[in-house]
Coordinates of C-alpha atoms in Angstrom, one line a residue:
M1 CA 7.4 74.2 228.0
K2 CA 6.6 77.5 229.7
G3 CA 3.8 77.8 232.2
V4 CA 1.8 80.0 229.8
N5 CA 0.5 77.1 227.7
K6 CA -3.0 75.8 227.8
Y7 CA -2.2 72.2 228.6
Y8 CA -3.0 70.9 232.0
P9 CA -2.0 67.4 232.9
P10 CA -4.6 64.9 234.3
D11 CA -3.2 64.9 237.8
F12 CA -3.2 68.7 238.1
D13 CA -5.1 69.8 241.2
P14 CA -5.9 73.6 241.5
A15 CA -6.4 73.4 245.2
K16 CA -3.1 71.6 245.7
H17 CA -0.9 73.2 243.1
G18 CA -2.5 76.6 242.6
S19 CA -1.1 77.1 239.1
I20 CA 0.8 75.2 236.4
N21 CA 4.0 76.8 237.6
G22 CA 3.4 75.4 241.0
Y23 CA 2.6 72.0 239.5
R24 CA 6.0 72.1 237.6
N25 CA 7.8 73.7 240.6
S26 CA 9.2 76.5 238.4
H27 CA 9.2 80.3 238.6
P28 CA 7.4 82.4 235.9
L29 CA 10.7 84.1 235.1
R30 CA 12.4 80.8 234.5
E31 CA 16.2 81.1 234.3
R32 CA 16.2 84.8 235.2
A33 CA 15.1 83.8 238.7
R34 CA 17.7 81.2 239.4
K35 CA 19.3 83.3 242.1
L36 CA 16.1 84.8 243.5
S37 CA 16.7 83.0 246.8
Q38 CA 19.8 85.2 247.3
G39 CA 17.8 88.4 246.4
I40 CA 19.3 88.6 242.9
L41 CA 17.2 88.9 239.8
I42 CA 18.7 88.6 236.3
I43 CA 17.6 91.6 234.2
R44 CA 18.6 93.2 230.9
F45 CA 20.6 96.3 231.8
E46 CA 21.4 99.1 229.3
M47 CA 24.6 101.2 229.8
P48 CA 23.4 104.7 230.8
Y49 CA 26.5 106.6 229.6
N50 CA 30.0 106.0 227.9
I51 CA 32.5 104.3 230.1
W52 CA 36.1 102.8 230.0
C53 CA 36.6 99.3 231.1
D54 CA 39.3 98.9 233.8
G55 CA 40.1 95.3 232.7
C56 CA 40.7 95.7 228.9
K57 CA 40.8 99.5 228.7
N58 CA 38.3 99.5 225.9
H59 CA 35.5 102.0 225.3
I60 CA 31.9 100.8 226.0
G61 CA 29.3 103.1 224.5
M62 CA 26.1 104.2 225.9
G63 CA 23.2 101.9 225.1
V64 CA 25.1 98.6 225.1
R65 CA 23.0 96.0 226.8
Y66 CA 24.2 93.3 229.3
N67 CA 22.6 90.5 231.4
A68 CA 23.1 92.0 234.9
E69 CA 22.4 90.8 238.4
K70 CA 20.1 93.2 240.1
K71 CA 19.9 93.4 243.9
K72 CA 18.8 96.0 246.5
V73 CA 21.6 97.4 248.6
G74 CA 19.9 100.3 250.5
T75 CA 17.4 103.1 250.4
Y76 CA 17.5 106.9 250.0
Y77 CA 14.7 108.0 252.3
S78 CA 12.0 105.8 250.9
T79 CA 13.6 105.2 247.4
P80 CA 15.4 101.9 247.1
I81 CA 19.0 101.8 245.8
Y82 CA 19.8 99.0 243.4
R83 CA 23.1 97.6 242.3
F84 CA 23.9 96.0 239.0
R85 CA 26.7 93.6 238.3
M86 CA 27.6 92.6 234.8
K87 CA 30.5 91.0 232.9
C88 CA 32.4 93.0 230.2
H89 CA 31.8 91.5 226.7
L90 CA 35.4 92.1 225.7
C91 CA 37.2 90.6 228.8
V92 CA 36.6 88.8 232.1
N93 CA 36.3 91.9 234.1
Y94 CA 33.1 92.6 236.1
I95 CA 31.5 96.0 236.3
E96 CA 29.3 97.2 239.1
M97 CA 27.0 100.2 239.0
Q98 CA 24.2 101.4 241.3
T99 CA 21.5 104.0 241.3
D100 CA 21.9 107.4 243.0
P101 CA 18.4 108.9 243.8
A102 CA 19.9 112.0 245.2
T103 CA 21.3 113.1 241.8
C104 CA 19.0 111.0 239.6
D105 CA 22.0 109.3 238.1
Y106 CA 24.0 106.1 238.0
V107 CA 27.3 105.7 239.9
I108 CA 30.1 103.3 239.0
V109 CA 31.1 101.2 242.0
S110 CA 34.0 99.2 240.5
G111 CA 35.4 97.8 237.3
A112 CA 35.1 100.9 235.1
R113 CA 35.4 104.7 235.0
R114 CA 33.1 107.2 233.5
K115 CA 33.8 109.2 230.3
E116 CA 33.2 112.7 231.4
E117 CA 30.6 114.2 229.1
R118 CA 28.3 115.7 231.6
W119 CA 26.0 118.6 230.9
D120 CA 26.5 121.6 233.2
M121 CA 23.2 123.4 233.5
A122 CA 24.6 126.4 235.2
E123 CA 27.3 126.9 232.5
N124 CA 24.6 126.7 229.8
E125 CA 22.3 129.1 231.6
Q126 CA 19.5 126.6 232.2
I127 CA 17.1 126.6 235.1
L128 CA 18.7 124.6 238.0
T129 CA 16.7 122.2 240.1
T130 CA 16.4 123.2 243.7
E131 CA 18.4 121.0 246.0
H132 CA 16.7 119.1 248.8
S133 CA 18.7 120.9 251.4
E134 CA 17.8 124.3 250.0
K135 CA 14.1 123.3 249.9
E136 CA 14.4 122.3 253.6
K137 CA 15.9 125.7 254.5
L138 CA 13.2 127.6 252.6
E139 CA 10.5 125.7 254.6
T140 CA 12.1 126.0 258.0
N141 CA 14.2 129.2 258.1
A142 CA 12.3 132.4 257.7
M143 CA 15.4 134.7 257.4
Y144 CA 16.8 132.5 254.6
K145 CA 13.5 132.6 252.8
L146 CA 13.4 136.4 253.0
D147 CA 17.0 136.7 251.7
H148 CA 16.2 134.2 248.9
G149 CA 13.1 136.2 247.9
G150 CA 15.2 139.4 247.6
K151 CA 17.7 137.6 245.3
D152 CA 14.8 136.3 243.2
R153 CA 13.3 139.9 242.8
A154 CA 16.8 141.1 241.7
K155 CA 17.0 138.4 239.0
L156 CA 13.5 139.4 237.8
R157 CA 14.5 143.1 237.4
A158 CA 17.6 142.1 235.5
A159 CA 15.6 139.8 233.1
L160 CA 12.7 142.2 232.7
P161 CA 14.0 143.9 229.5
S162 CA 14.5 140.6 227.8
L163 CA 11.1 139.4 228.8
S164 CA 9.4 142.5 227.5
E165 CA 11.2 142.1 224.1
L166 CA 10.0 138.5 223.9
Q167 CA 6.4 139.6 224.7
E168 CA 6.5 142.3 222.0
H169 CA 7.9 139.8 219.4
Q170 CA 5.2 137.3 220.2
A171 CA 2.5 140.0 220.0
G172 CA 3.4 140.5 216.4
W173 CA 2.4 137.0 215.6
K174 CA -0.9 137.1 217.6
D175 CA -3.2 137.6 214.6
D176 CA -2.7 134.2 212.8
F177 CA -5.3 135.0 210.0
Q178 CA -3.7 138.2 208.8
L179 CA -0.2 136.6 208.9
N180 CA -1.4 133.6 207.0
S181 CA -3.1 135.8 204.4
A182 CA -0.1 138.0 203.8
L183 CA 2.2 134.9 203.5
R184 CA -0.1 133.2 201.0
R185 CA -0.4 136.5 199.0
K186 CA 3.4 136.7 198.8
F187 CA 3.6 133.1 197.7
R188 CA 1.1 133.7 194.9
V189 CA 3.0 136.7 193.5
E190 CA 6.3 134.8 193.6
K191 CA 4.7 131.8 191.9
R192 CA 3.3 134.0 189.1
E193 CA 6.7 135.7 188.5
I194 CA 8.4 132.3 188.4
A195 CA 5.9 131.0 185.8
E196 CA 6.4 134.1 183.6
T197 CA 10.2 133.8 183.8
E198 CA 10.0 130.1 182.8
E199 CA 7.7 130.9 179.9
K200 CA 10.1 133.5 178.6
D201 CA 13.1 131.2 179.0
D202 CA 11.3 128.4 177.1
E203 CA 10.6 130.8 174.3
V204 CA 14.2 131.9 174.1
R205 CA 15.4 128.3 174.1
R206 CA 12.9 127.3 171.4
R207 CA 13.9 130.2 169.2
T208 CA 17.7 129.7 169.6
G209 CA 17.7 125.9 169.8
L210 CA 19.3 125.7 173.2
S211 CA 18.8 123.0 175.8
I212 CA 20.6 124.6 178.8
P213 CA 19.1 126.4 181.7
L214 CA 19.1 130.2 181.5
V215 CA 20.2 132.3 184.4
P216 CA 18.4 135.5 185.5
E217 CA 19.2 138.6 183.4
K218 CA 21.3 141.3 185.0
E219 CA 22.0 144.9 184.2
E220 CA 25.7 144.2 183.8
D221 CA 24.9 141.5 181.1
K222 CA 22.8 144.1 179.2
R223 CA 25.6 146.6 179.3
L224 CA 28.1 144.1 178.0
A225 CA 25.8 142.9 175.3
S226 CA 25.2 146.4 174.0
L227 CA 29.0 146.8 173.5
L228 CA 29.3 143.7 171.3
T229 CA 28.6 143.6 167.6
L230 CA 27.9 140.4 165.7
Q231 CA 28.4 141.9 162.1
T232 CA 31.5 141.0 160.0
P233 CA 33.7 143.9 158.8
D234 CA 33.6 142.7 155.1
S235 CA 30.8 141.4 153.0
Y236 CA 30.8 138.1 151.1
E237 CA 31.6 139.8 147.8
E238 CA 34.5 141.8 149.3
K239 CA 36.0 138.6 150.7
Q240 CA 35.7 136.8 147.4
Q241 CA 37.4 139.8 145.6
S242 CA 40.3 140.0 148.1
K243 CA 40.8 136.2 147.8
R244 CA 41.0 136.4 143.9
K245 CA 43.5 139.3 144.2
E246 CA 45.6 137.2 146.5
I247 CA 45.5 134.2 144.2
S248 CA 46.4 136.3 141.1
S249 CA 49.4 138.0 142.9
R250 CA 50.7 134.7 144.3
S251 CA 53.8 133.1 142.7
W252 CA 53.2 130.1 140.5
F253 CA 56.2 128.2 142.0
G254 CA 56.0 127.2 145.6
S255 CA 58.9 126.9 148.0
P256 CA 60.7 123.5 147.9
S257 CA 60.0 121.1 150.7
T258 CA 63.6 119.7 150.5
P259 CA 66.8 121.5 151.7
A260 CA 68.1 124.2 149.4
G261 CA 71.6 122.7 149.3
S262 CA 70.6 119.3 148.1
A263 CA 71.3 118.5 144.4
V264 CA 68.5 116.0 144.3
G265 CA 66.1 118.5 145.8
G266 CA 67.1 121.1 143.2
L267 CA 66.7 118.7 140.4
L268 CA 63.2 117.7 141.6
Q269 CA 62.2 121.3 141.9
K270 CA 63.4 122.1 138.4
L271 CA 61.6 119.1 137.0
S272 CA 58.4 120.2 138.7
L273 CA 58.9 123.6 137.2
Q274 CA 59.4 122.0 133.8
G275 CA 56.1 120.1 134.2
K276 CA 54.3 123.3 135.2
G277 CA 55.8 125.2 132.2
A278 CA 54.7 122.4 129.8
A279 CA 51.2 122.6 131.2
A280 CA 51.1 126.4 130.8
A281 CA 52.4 126.1 127.3
K282 CA 49.8 123.5 126.4
T283 CA 47.2 125.8 127.7
L284 CA 48.4 128.8 125.8
G285 CA 48.9 126.7 122.6
L286 CA 52.7 126.7 122.6
A287 CA 55.2 124.0 122.0
T288 CA 54.9 120.7 123.8
P289 CA 57.5 119.5 126.3
S290 CA 59.0 117.2 123.6
A291 CA 59.9 120.2 121.5
L292 CA 61.9 121.7 124.3
S293 CA 65.7 121.5 123.8
L294 CA 68.4 121.1 126.4
V295 CA 71.6 123.0 125.6
R296 CA 74.9 122.1 127.2
K297 CA 77.0 125.0 128.4
K298 CA 80.6 125.0 127.3
T299 CA 83.2 125.4 130.1
E300 CA 86.8 126.4 129.8
S301 CA 87.9 122.8 129.9
D302 CA 85.6 122.1 126.9
T303 CA 87.3 124.9 124.9
S304 CA 90.8 123.6 125.7
S305 CA 90.0 120.0 124.7
S306 CA 88.2 120.8 121.4
G307 CA 91.1 119.2 119.4
T308 CA 90.8 115.8 120.9
S309 CA 89.2 112.9 119.1
S310 CA 85.5 112.1 119.1
T311 CA 86.2 108.8 120.9
D312 CA 87.9 110.6 123.8
E313 CA 85.1 113.1 123.9
A314 CA 82.4 110.4 124.1
R315 CA 84.4 108.6 126.8
S316 CA 84.8 111.8 128.8
E317 CA 81.0 112.5 128.5
Q318 CA 80.2 109.1 129.9
T319 CA 82.4 109.7 132.9
M320 CA 80.6 112.9 133.8
T321 CA 78.3 113.1 136.9
P322 CA 75.1 111.1 136.4
D323 CA 72.9 113.7 138.1
P324 CA 72.9 116.9 135.9
V325 CA 71.4 120.0 137.4
L326 CA 68.9 121.9 135.4
T327 CA 68.7 125.7 135.9
A328 CA 65.6 127.6 135.0
K329 CA 65.1 131.2 134.4
D330 CA 63.0 132.8 137.0
C331 CA 59.8 133.9 135.2
G332 CA 57.2 136.2 136.5
P333 CA 53.5 135.9 135.9
E334 CA 53.8 138.0 132.7
E335 CA 56.6 135.8 131.2
A336 CA 55.1 132.4 132.2
G337 CA 53.6 131.7 128.8
S338 CA 56.4 133.1 126.6
D339 CA 58.9 130.9 124.6
S340 CA 61.8 132.7 126.3
C341 CA 60.7 131.4 129.6
V342 CA 59.7 127.9 128.6
K343 CA 62.8 127.1 126.4
S344 CA 65.4 128.5 128.8
L345 CA 66.1 125.1 130.5
V346 CA 69.8 124.3 130.1
V347 CA 72.1 121.7 131.6
D348 CA 74.8 123.1 133.9
Y349 CA 77.9 121.0 134.6
S350 CA 79.9 123.8 136.1
D351 CA 79.2 122.7 139.7
S352 CA 80.2 119.0 139.1
D353 CA 83.3 117.6 140.8
S354 CA 84.4 115.6 137.8
D355 CA 86.3 117.2 134.9
P356 CA 84.7 116.4 131.5
G357 CA 87.9 116.9 129.7
Q358 CA 89.7 114.1 131.5

């Protein structure tokens, strides 16, 4: 138990022991004071800047904390100089650092090297602190003080225009009430304009049924909108009339979907034409498709074999091509309902490879 508790044993004597730590023969800092007889105190040391470890060559960042041995190694005038010894957490190397009161910094003694990231005040045009040696000269050497005063006056004359400009700029912000009133007035005007714009946008979105944000209107947008027309060139009646004219002038028979050289495609096309002709005839009150007759064309071979027997003729007709090709007369829209167009379907065997006379 630490010596900060409230328990005092029965044999505790304040005159003899003085405190509970004296009774237990322990230091108030406990383990941190185990080397106090050697002038060493264990403290928690925080790395003041980035360093590179000489043992493992690893980077140790600023702010990393170590348990370091602190001891006094000297003085700078009346200021003591302390040295800190700690072990790297990545290897077995020990790092030693000590304070430098002359430069208000820490100096690496051994075990590491500093990562150079120092801030140069002269390079960044900051006010430099006066060195101790310079202060001593100003206090003891009258000629040096006179020369130093002349240099200071030259610096003041060089910086006087910039200082005057800064003073004028600060004078413009001197009346806080007027500036605050002008700023609040400007904010009120802008707030009113924003509210009016949002109200107009909401009205446009509600009227057009839109749910997208609207961008501010520009003169270029107005000019382009004035050049556009949203009216159709033709009315609805004119469109309907042009569509009827197109339908009435269109051919009744569409183009075949199969190749033109195919016999099956030609047959299917002609059969479809026959069906369309029958439908047209039924509409016009003409003959039905059953009343249509198919006429066989006589070729030269039929004329030469007219003297043969009927049996040979029947046999020769059975050996003809099984896929006859029907030819239809091309009919225009005026002849579509006439008998001459409907009844002009004939069987043509002239393009067959087989000879019907054989």
